[in-house]
């Protein structure tokens, strides 16, 4: 199974049944955008922080082709971001069969994207593919809640839905909770009190964390930073860091069909 580093789980120096150090899972990073020379050290820093799984998420067909060529230690999502919807989904079906692909995405709606009719067609196509292949959909919805709702019937046959980088309000969270969707939180959780309230109240078994890391001058976020997000979420829920890591590890594994 893909993991950044194989670490023994049993504590060799203790006989009280304790397990090894916490394992964290960054459920959303754009690893294909890093130069190969940057990627290795970035993954090493993640592993050193206890981040044992990273899901590399794609934003278009070209991006998906790069994602499936990433090192086998990372998990993959292939798909077409709404901002890239004009590229279409040609070739996505084949890319979805690549080893390590556990999700389709990111897919959804964005107010800055092309015509809604184009975004909707690409979204529906990806939902159909996810349903056929029994894969999760990683959902991107940015300032486009109404257009998304108008097409959300397409998610009915999708086995797992993950709303990524959730920064919206309690009304949207409740809509997702009713449908058993996962919400994934990123670094905004560290600074936004209203978002913290949403994360505190959301069903415990449907919480995920992520960094949405990508290279950008001045932005330093990388997969290792998911630990701070997970610990913050744990503090909001009354979970010690180890418990937060264990719960989020299990939720993430369940969401993406991985052994936990
Ligand atoms: Zn993203």
PDB file of C-alpha atoms and ligand atoms in Angstrom:
ATOM      1  CA  UNK A   1       0.000   0.000   0.000  1.00  0.00           C
ATOM      2  CA  UNK A   2       1.205   3.430  -0.835  1.00  0.00           C
ATOM      3  CA  UNK A   3       2.849   5.110   2.134  1.00  0.00           C
ATOM      4  CA  UNK A   4       5.561   7.700   2.301  1.00  0.00           C
ATOM      5  CA  UNK A   5       7.520   5.691   4.786  1.00  0.00           C
ATOM      6  CA  UNK A   6       7.060   2.261   6.252  1.00  0.00           C
ATOM      7  CA  UNK A   7       7.284   2.581   9.968  1.00  0.00           C
ATOM      8  CA  UNK A   8       6.796  -0.202  12.486  1.00  0.00           C
ATOM      9  CA  UNK A   9       3.454   0.221  14.206  1.00  0.00           C
ATOM     10  CA  UNK A  10       4.201  -1.730  17.330  1.00  0.00           C
ATOM     11  CA  UNK A  11       6.234  -0.023  20.034  1.00  0.00           C
ATOM     12  CA  UNK A  12       9.212  -2.350  20.307  1.00  0.00           C
ATOM     13  CA  UNK A  13      10.356  -0.940  23.631  1.00  0.00           C
ATOM     14  CA  UNK A  14       7.076  -1.284  25.487  1.00  0.00           C
ATOM     15  CA  UNK A  15       4.852  -4.194  26.344  1.00  0.00           C
ATOM     16  CA  UNK A  16       1.655  -2.334  27.236  1.00  0.00           C
ATOM     17  CA  UNK A  17       0.110  -2.522  23.791  1.00  0.00           C
ATOM     18  CA  UNK A  18       0.920   1.046  22.863  1.00  0.00           C
ATOM     19  CA  UNK A  19       1.183   1.717  19.171  1.00  0.00           C
ATOM     20  CA  UNK A  20       3.720   3.808  17.325  1.00  0.00           C
ATOM     21  CA  UNK A  21       3.733   7.538  16.649  1.00  0.00           C
ATOM     22  CA  UNK A  22       0.686   9.268  15.142  1.00  0.00           C
ATOM     23  CA  UNK A  23       0.064   8.823  11.434  1.00  0.00           C
ATOM     24  CA  UNK A  24      -1.356  11.752   9.488  1.00  0.00           C
ATOM     25  CA  UNK A  25      -3.006  11.883   6.066  1.00  0.00           C
ATOM     26  CA  UNK A  26      -2.973  14.991   3.847  1.00  0.00           C
ATOM     27  CA  UNK A  27      -6.039  14.408   1.685  1.00  0.00           C
ATOM     28  CA  UNK A  28      -5.342  17.154  -0.854  1.00  0.00           C
ATOM     29  CA  UNK A  29      -2.073  18.422  -2.334  1.00  0.00           C
ATOM     30  CA  UNK A  30      -1.069  19.384  -5.866  1.00  0.00           C
ATOM     31  CA  UNK A  31       2.177  17.468  -5.947  1.00  0.00           C
ATOM     32  CA  UNK A  32       2.422  17.289  -9.733  1.00  0.00           C
ATOM     33  CA  UNK A  33       3.170  21.014  -9.835  1.00  0.00           C
ATOM     34  CA  UNK A  34       6.447  20.703  -7.933  1.00  0.00           C
ATOM     35  CA  UNK A  35       9.755  20.256  -9.680  1.00  0.00           C
ATOM     36  CA  UNK A  36      11.130  16.737  -9.194  1.00  0.00           C
ATOM     37  CA  UNK A  37      13.997  18.213  -7.179  1.00  0.00           C
ATOM     38  CA  UNK A  38      11.545  19.880  -4.797  1.00  0.00           C
ATOM     39  CA  UNK A  39       9.207  16.948  -4.446  1.00  0.00           C
ATOM     40  CA  UNK A  40      11.577  14.486  -2.790  1.00  0.00           C
ATOM     41  CA  UNK A  41      12.579  16.818   0.084  1.00  0.00           C
ATOM     42  CA  UNK A  42       8.954  17.913   0.494  1.00  0.00           C
ATOM     43  CA  UNK A  43       7.825  14.306   0.899  1.00  0.00           C
ATOM     44  CA  UNK A  44      10.731  13.632   3.262  1.00  0.00           C
ATOM     45  CA  UNK A  45       9.640  16.563   5.449  1.00  0.00           C
ATOM     46  CA  UNK A  46       6.101  15.220   5.402  1.00  0.00           C
ATOM     47  CA  UNK A  47       7.230  11.748   6.443  1.00  0.00           C
ATOM     48  CA  UNK A  48       9.420  13.214   9.202  1.00  0.00           C
ATOM     49  CA  UNK A  49       6.336  15.025  10.557  1.00  0.00           C
ATOM     50  CA  UNK A  50       4.361  11.773  10.584  1.00  0.00           C
ATOM     51  CA  UNK A  51       2.434  12.386   7.369  1.00  0.00           C
ATOM     52  CA  UNK A  52       2.342   8.872   5.964  1.00  0.00           C
ATOM     53  CA  UNK A  53      -0.198   9.348   3.201  1.00  0.00           C
ATOM     54  CA  UNK A  54      -0.736  12.179   0.747  1.00  0.00           C
ATOM     55  CA  UNK A  55      -3.454  12.292  -1.891  1.00  0.00           C
ATOM     56  CA  UNK A  56      -2.160  14.087  -4.976  1.00  0.00           C
ATOM     57  CA  UNK A  57      -5.140  15.781  -6.606  1.00  0.00           C
ATOM     58  CA  UNK A  58      -5.289  16.863 -10.249  1.00  0.00           C
ATOM     59  CA  UNK A  59      -6.769  19.951 -11.863  1.00  0.00           C
ATOM     60  CA  UNK A  60      -7.110  18.971 -15.514  1.00  0.00           C
ATOM     61  CA  UNK A  61      -6.151  16.402 -18.100  1.00  0.00           C
ATOM     62  CA  UNK A  62      -2.554  17.556 -18.441  1.00  0.00           C
ATOM     63  CA  UNK A  63      -2.292  17.757 -14.664  1.00  0.00           C
ATOM     64  CA  UNK A  64      -3.808  14.251 -14.339  1.00  0.00           C
ATOM     65  CA  UNK A  65      -1.221  12.828 -16.751  1.00  0.00           C
ATOM     66  CA  UNK A  66       1.499  14.278 -14.531  1.00  0.00           C
ATOM     67  CA  UNK A  67      -0.193  13.050 -11.372  1.00  0.00           C
ATOM     68  CA  UNK A  68      -0.276   9.412 -12.481  1.00  0.00           C
ATOM     69  CA  UNK A  69       3.485   9.615 -13.083  1.00  0.00           C
ATOM     70  CA  UNK A  70       4.242  10.719  -9.496  1.00  0.00           C
ATOM     71  CA  UNK A  71       6.190   8.326  -7.265  1.00  0.00           C
ATOM     72  CA  UNK A  72       4.137   5.267  -6.291  1.00  0.00           C
ATOM     73  CA  UNK A  73       4.270   6.278  -2.606  1.00  0.00           C
ATOM     74  CA  UNK A  74       1.591   8.924  -3.164  1.00  0.00           C
ATOM     75  CA  UNK A  75      -2.094   8.319  -3.790  1.00  0.00           C
ATOM     76  CA  UNK A  76      -3.764   9.972  -6.751  1.00  0.00           C
ATOM     77  CA  UNK A  77      -6.969  11.672  -7.826  1.00  0.00           C
ATOM     78  CA  UNK A  78      -7.440  12.413 -11.524  1.00  0.00           C
ATOM     79  CA  UNK A  79      -9.932  14.928 -12.792  1.00  0.00           C
ATOM     80  CA  UNK A  80     -10.798  18.285 -14.276  1.00  0.00           C
ATOM     81  CA  UNK A  81     -11.088  21.337 -12.004  1.00  0.00           C
ATOM     82  CA  UNK A  82     -13.958  23.662 -12.969  1.00  0.00           C
ATOM     83  CA  UNK A  83     -11.478  26.396 -13.898  1.00  0.00           C
ATOM     84  CA  UNK A  84     -10.052  23.919 -16.435  1.00  0.00           C
ATOM     85  CA  UNK A  85     -13.457  22.662 -17.562  1.00  0.00           C
ATOM     86  CA  UNK A  86     -12.912  23.920 -21.098  1.00  0.00           C
ATOM     87  CA  UNK A  87     -10.202  21.241 -21.467  1.00  0.00           C
ATOM     88  CA  UNK A  88     -12.952  18.637 -21.186  1.00  0.00           C
ATOM     89  CA  UNK A  89     -12.496  15.131 -19.814  1.00  0.00           C
ATOM     90  CA  UNK A  90     -11.020  13.323 -22.825  1.00  0.00           C
ATOM     91  CA  UNK A  91      -8.725  10.545 -21.664  1.00  0.00           C
ATOM     92  CA  UNK A  92      -9.868  10.702 -18.063  1.00  0.00           C
ATOM     93  CA  UNK A  93     -11.480   7.282 -18.165  1.00  0.00           C
ATOM     94  CA  UNK A  94      -8.158   5.652 -18.962  1.00  0.00           C
ATOM     95  CA  UNK A  95      -6.234   7.781 -16.457  1.00  0.00           C
ATOM     96  CA  UNK A  96      -8.676   6.670 -13.747  1.00  0.00           C
ATOM     97  CA  UNK A  97      -7.428   3.094 -14.160  1.00  0.00           C
ATOM     98  CA  UNK A  98      -3.828   4.012 -13.289  1.00  0.00           C
ATOM     99  CA  UNK A  99      -2.325   2.425 -10.169  1.00  0.00           C
ATOM    100  CA  UNK A 100      -2.926   4.359  -6.971  1.00  0.00           C
ATOM    101  CA  UNK A 101      -5.957   6.296  -8.238  1.00  0.00           C
ATOM    102  CA  UNK A 102      -8.478   6.436  -5.395  1.00  0.00           C
ATOM    103  CA  UNK A 103     -10.630   9.405  -6.416  1.00  0.00           C
ATOM    104  CA  UNK A 104     -11.869  11.615  -9.221  1.00  0.00           C
ATOM    105  CA  UNK A 105     -11.177  15.311  -8.857  1.00  0.00           C
ATOM    106  CA  UNK A 106     -11.086  17.960  -8.220  1.00  0.00           C
ATOM    107  CA  UNK A 107     -14.489  18.404  -9.798  1.00  0.00           C
ATOM    108  CA  UNK A 108     -17.164  21.007  -9.220  1.00  0.00           C
ATOM    109  CA  UNK A 109     -18.066  24.606  -9.821  1.00  0.00           C
ATOM    110  CA  UNK A 110     -16.189  27.892  -9.565  1.00  0.00           C
ATOM    111  CA  UNK A 111     -17.525  31.395 -10.084  1.00  0.00           C
ATOM    112  CA  UNK A 112     -14.345  32.241 -12.019  1.00  0.00           C
ATOM    113  CA  UNK A 113     -14.710  29.318 -14.392  1.00  0.00           C
ATOM    114  CA  UNK A 114     -16.070  29.077 -17.932  1.00  0.00           C
ATOM    115  CA  UNK A 115     -19.782  29.070 -18.800  1.00  0.00           C
ATOM    116  CA  UNK A 116     -21.836  27.099 -16.308  1.00  0.00           C
ATOM    117  CA  UNK A 117     -23.113  24.802 -19.028  1.00  0.00           C
ATOM    118  CA  UNK A 118     -19.503  23.778 -19.699  1.00  0.00           C
ATOM    119  CA  UNK A 119     -18.727  23.339 -16.001  1.00  0.00           C
ATOM    120  CA  UNK A 120     -21.871  21.286 -15.505  1.00  0.00           C
ATOM    121  CA  UNK A 121     -21.119  18.922 -18.388  1.00  0.00           C
ATOM    122  CA  UNK A 122     -17.607  18.277 -17.080  1.00  0.00           C
ATOM    123  CA  UNK A 123     -18.887  17.824 -13.537  1.00  0.00           C
ATOM    124  CA  UNK A 124     -21.575  15.340 -14.601  1.00  0.00           C
ATOM    125  CA  UNK A 125     -19.125  13.390 -16.723  1.00  0.00           C
ATOM    126  CA  UNK A 126     -16.758  13.022 -13.761  1.00  0.00           C
ATOM    127  CA  UNK A 127     -19.550  11.987 -11.406  1.00  0.00           C
ATOM    128  CA  UNK A 128     -20.547   9.295 -13.899  1.00  0.00           C
ATOM    129  CA  UNK A 129     -16.977   8.027 -14.062  1.00  0.00           C
ATOM    130  CA  UNK A 130     -16.660   7.973 -10.263  1.00  0.00           C
ATOM    131  CA  UNK A 131     -19.935   6.070  -9.974  1.00  0.00           C
ATOM    132  CA  UNK A 132     -18.860   3.526 -12.599  1.00  0.00           C
ATOM    133  CA  UNK A 133     -15.476   2.929 -11.016  1.00  0.00           C
ATOM    134  CA  UNK A 134     -16.742   3.169  -7.415  1.00  0.00           C
ATOM    135  CA  UNK A 135     -14.350   6.012  -6.645  1.00  0.00           C
ATOM    136  CA  UNK A 136     -14.736   9.059  -4.414  1.00  0.00           C
ATOM    137  CA  UNK A 137     -15.298  12.502  -5.895  1.00  0.00           C
ATOM    138  CA  UNK A 138     -13.177  15.366  -4.540  1.00  0.00           C
ATOM    139  CA  UNK A 139     -15.491  18.321  -4.749  1.00  0.00           C
ATOM    140  CA  UNK A 140     -14.458  21.933  -5.357  1.00  0.00           C
ATOM    141  CA  UNK A 141     -17.181  24.544  -4.878  1.00  0.00           C
ATOM    142  CA  UNK A 142     -16.056  28.159  -4.801  1.00  0.00           C
ATOM    143  CA  UNK A 143     -18.640  30.949  -4.782  1.00  0.00           C
ATOM    144  CA  UNK A 144     -20.865  28.737  -6.925  1.00  0.00           C
ATOM    145  CA  UNK A 145     -23.171  27.040  -4.436  1.00  0.00           C
ATOM    146  CA  UNK A 146     -26.384  27.579  -6.413  1.00  0.00           C
ATOM    147  CA  UNK A 147     -25.013  26.206  -9.702  1.00  0.00           C
ATOM    148  CA  UNK A 148     -23.590  23.296  -7.754  1.00  0.00           C
ATOM    149  CA  UNK A 149     -26.940  22.573  -6.098  1.00  0.00           C
ATOM    150  CA  UNK A 150     -28.623  22.606  -9.501  1.00  0.00           C
ATOM    151  CA  UNK A 151     -26.352  19.743 -10.606  1.00  0.00           C
ATOM    152  CA  UNK A 152     -25.893  17.943  -7.301  1.00  0.00           C
ATOM    153  CA  UNK A 153     -28.241  15.136  -8.369  1.00  0.00           C
ATOM    154  CA  UNK A 154     -25.205  13.855 -10.314  1.00  0.00           C
ATOM    155  CA  UNK A 155     -23.647  12.849  -6.986  1.00  0.00           C
ATOM    156  CA  UNK A 156     -26.445  10.434  -6.109  1.00  0.00           C
ATOM    157  CA  UNK A 157     -24.634   7.402  -7.551  1.00  0.00           C
ATOM    158  CA  UNK A 158     -21.165   8.448  -6.357  1.00  0.00           C
ATOM    159  CA  UNK A 159     -20.076   6.231  -3.448  1.00  0.00           C
ATOM    160  CA  UNK A 160     -18.106   8.869  -1.510  1.00  0.00           C
ATOM    161  CA  UNK A 161     -18.114  12.657  -1.723  1.00  0.00           C
ATOM    162  CA  UNK A 162     -15.392  14.831  -0.191  1.00  0.00           C
ATOM    163  CA  UNK A 163     -15.961  18.587  -0.111  1.00  0.00           C
ATOM    164  CA  UNK A 164     -12.407  19.844  -0.173  1.00  0.00           C
ATOM    165  CA  UNK A 165     -10.972  22.936   1.569  1.00  0.00           C
ATOM    166  CA  UNK A 166     -14.248  23.693   3.245  1.00  0.00           C
ATOM    167  CA  UNK A 167     -14.519  27.385   4.172  1.00  0.00           C
ATOM    168  CA  UNK A 168     -18.256  27.878   3.782  1.00  0.00           C
ATOM    169  CA  UNK A 169     -21.021  28.284   6.347  1.00  0.00           C
ATOM    170  CA  UNK A 170     -23.054  26.028   8.598  1.00  0.00           C
ATOM    171  CA  UNK A 171     -25.911  25.853   6.086  1.00  0.00           C
ATOM    172  CA  UNK A 172     -23.677  24.269   3.447  1.00  0.00           C
ATOM    173  CA  UNK A 173     -22.109  22.010   6.061  1.00  0.00           C
ATOM    174  CA  UNK A 174     -25.549  20.794   7.137  1.00  0.00           C
ATOM    175  CA  UNK A 175     -26.449  20.042   3.519  1.00  0.00           C
ATOM    176  CA  UNK A 176     -23.346  17.864   3.188  1.00  0.00           C
ATOM    177  CA  UNK A 177     -23.848  16.211   6.591  1.00  0.00           C
ATOM    178  CA  UNK A 178     -27.360  15.117   5.646  1.00  0.00           C
ATOM    179  CA  UNK A 179     -25.897  13.278   2.677  1.00  0.00           C
ATOM    180  CA  UNK A 180     -23.011  11.691   4.529  1.00  0.00           C
ATOM    181  CA  UNK A 181     -20.377  13.712   2.693  1.00  0.00           C
ATOM    182  CA  UNK A 182     -16.916  14.240   4.119  1.00  0.00           C
ATOM    183  CA  UNK A 183     -15.694  17.761   4.812  1.00  0.00           C
ATOM    184  CA  UNK A 184     -11.984  18.414   4.486  1.00  0.00           C
ATOM    185  CA  UNK A 185     -10.466  21.357   6.349  1.00  0.00           C
ATOM    186  CA  UNK A 186      -7.237  23.190   5.605  1.00  0.00           C
ATOM    187  CA  UNK A 187      -5.229  25.930   7.260  1.00  0.00           C
ATOM    188  CA  UNK A 188      -8.170  28.409   7.390  1.00  0.00           C
ATOM    189  CA  UNK A 189      -9.260  26.301  10.376  1.00  0.00           C
ATOM    190  CA  UNK A 190      -6.327  27.786  12.286  1.00  0.00           C
ATOM    191  CA  UNK A 191      -7.669  31.337  12.052  1.00  0.00           C
ATOM    192  CA  UNK A 192     -11.415  31.390  11.304  1.00  0.00           C
ATOM    193  CA  UNK A 193     -13.690  31.156  14.385  1.00  0.00           C
ATOM    194  CA  UNK A 194     -16.866  30.571  12.350  1.00  0.00           C
ATOM    195  CA  UNK A 195     -15.187  27.729  10.492  1.00  0.00           C
ATOM    196  CA  UNK A 196     -13.979  26.296  13.799  1.00  0.00           C
ATOM    197  CA  UNK A 197     -17.597  26.168  14.967  1.00  0.00           C
ATOM    198  CA  UNK A 198     -18.570  24.222  11.835  1.00  0.00           C
ATOM    199  CA  UNK A 199     -15.711  21.769  12.351  1.00  0.00           C
ATOM    200  CA  UNK A 200     -16.615  21.326  16.014  1.00  0.00           C
ATOM    201  CA  UNK A 201     -20.200  20.355  15.172  1.00  0.00           C
ATOM    202  CA  UNK A 202     -19.731  18.234  12.028  1.00  0.00           C
ATOM    203  CA  UNK A 203     -20.138  14.427  12.357  1.00  0.00           C
ATOM    204  CA  UNK A 204     -16.856  13.106  13.757  1.00  0.00           C
ATOM    205  CA  UNK A 205     -16.618  10.236  11.296  1.00  0.00           C
ATOM    206  CA  UNK A 206     -16.824  12.543   8.272  1.00  0.00           C
ATOM    207  CA  UNK A 207     -13.928  14.892   9.063  1.00  0.00           C
ATOM    208  CA  UNK A 208     -10.750  15.076   6.985  1.00  0.00           C
ATOM    209  CA  UNK A 209      -7.767  17.448   6.849  1.00  0.00           C
ATOM    210  CA  UNK A 210      -5.625  18.697   3.991  1.00  0.00           C
ATOM    211  CA  UNK A 211      -3.144  21.360   2.953  1.00  0.00           C
ATOM    212  CA  UNK A 212      -4.113  22.055  -0.690  1.00  0.00           C
ATOM    213  CA  UNK A 213      -0.370  22.549  -1.092  1.00  0.00           C
ATOM    214  CA  UNK A 214       1.054  23.821  -4.377  1.00  0.00           C
ATOM    215  CA  UNK A 215       4.114  25.847  -5.253  1.00  0.00           C
ATOM    216  CA  UNK A 216       3.457  29.576  -5.244  1.00  0.00           C
ATOM    217  CA  UNK A 217       5.928  32.325  -4.457  1.00  0.00           C
ATOM    218  CA  UNK A 218       5.264  33.465  -0.913  1.00  0.00           C
ATOM    219  CA  UNK A 219       3.095  30.476   0.012  1.00  0.00           C
ATOM    220  CA  UNK A 220       4.929  27.987   2.157  1.00  0.00           C
ATOM    221  CA  UNK A 221       2.164  25.491   2.932  1.00  0.00           C
ATOM    222  CA  UNK A 222       3.220  21.895   2.316  1.00  0.00           C
ATOM    223  CA  UNK A 223       1.927  18.458   3.325  1.00  0.00           C
ATOM    224  CA  UNK A 224       3.850  18.474   6.639  1.00  0.00           C
ATOM    225  CA  UNK A 225       1.557  21.326   7.713  1.00  0.00           C
ATOM    226  CA  UNK A 226      -1.446  19.014   7.824  1.00  0.00           C
ATOM    227  CA  UNK A 227      -0.332  18.033  11.325  1.00  0.00           C
ATOM    228  CA  UNK A 228      -1.102  21.528  12.658  1.00  0.00           C
ATOM    229  CA  UNK A 229      -4.533  21.451  11.018  1.00  0.00           C
ATOM    230  CA  UNK A 230      -5.280  18.009  12.444  1.00  0.00           C
ATOM    231  CA  UNK A 231      -4.138  19.012  15.918  1.00  0.00           C
ATOM    232  CA  UNK A 232      -6.286  22.155  15.742  1.00  0.00           C
ATOM    233  CA  UNK A 233      -9.271  20.061  14.735  1.00  0.00           C
ATOM    234  CA  UNK A 234      -8.517  17.711  17.609  1.00  0.00           C
ATOM    235  CA  UNK A 235      -8.355  20.610  20.066  1.00  0.00           C
ATOM    236  CA  UNK A 236     -11.750  21.827  18.858  1.00  0.00           C
ATOM    237  CA  UNK A 237     -13.234  18.375  19.355  1.00  0.00           C
ATOM    238  CA  UNK A 238     -11.546  17.612  22.670  1.00  0.00           C
ATOM    239  CA  UNK A 239      -9.224  14.988  21.174  1.00  0.00           C
ATOM    240  CA  UNK A 240      -5.576  14.686  22.146  1.00  0.00           C
ATOM    241  CA  UNK A 241      -3.219  14.858  19.146  1.00  0.00           C
ATOM    242  CA  UNK A 242      -2.813  11.066  19.024  1.00  0.00           C
ATOM    243  CA  UNK A 243      -6.550  10.540  19.060  1.00  0.00           C
ATOM    244  CA  UNK A 244      -7.053  13.194  16.388  1.00  0.00           C
ATOM    245  CA  UNK A 245      -4.454  11.513  14.174  1.00  0.00           C
ATOM    246  CA  UNK A 246      -6.016   8.083  14.683  1.00  0.00           C
ATOM    247  CA  UNK A 247      -9.546   9.287  13.971  1.00  0.00           C
ATOM    248  CA  UNK A 248      -8.553  11.267  10.880  1.00  0.00           C
ATOM    249  CA  UNK A 249      -6.426   8.395   9.602  1.00  0.00           C
ATOM    250  CA  UNK A 250      -9.377   6.070   9.873  1.00  0.00           C
ATOM    251  CA  UNK A 251     -11.820   8.545   8.307  1.00  0.00           C
ATOM    252  CA  UNK A 252      -9.438   9.172   5.396  1.00  0.00           C
ATOM    253  CA  UNK A 253      -8.841   5.493   4.812  1.00  0.00           C
ATOM    254  CA  UNK A 254     -12.565   4.814   4.798  1.00  0.00           C
ATOM    255  CA  UNK A 255     -13.209   7.716   2.409  1.00  0.00           C
ATOM    256  CA  UNK A 256     -10.660   6.522  -0.124  1.00  0.00           C
ATOM    257  CA  UNK A 257     -11.074   2.762   0.274  1.00  0.00           C
ATOM    258  CA  UNK A 258      -7.690   2.130   1.915  1.00  0.00           C
ATOM    259  CA  UNK A 259      -6.734  -0.237   4.698  1.00  0.00           C
ATOM    260  CA  UNK A 260      -6.569   1.495   8.080  1.00  0.00           C
TER     261      UNK A 260
HETATM  262 ZN1  LIG B   1      -6.892  21.908  -4.757  1.00  0.00          ZN
END
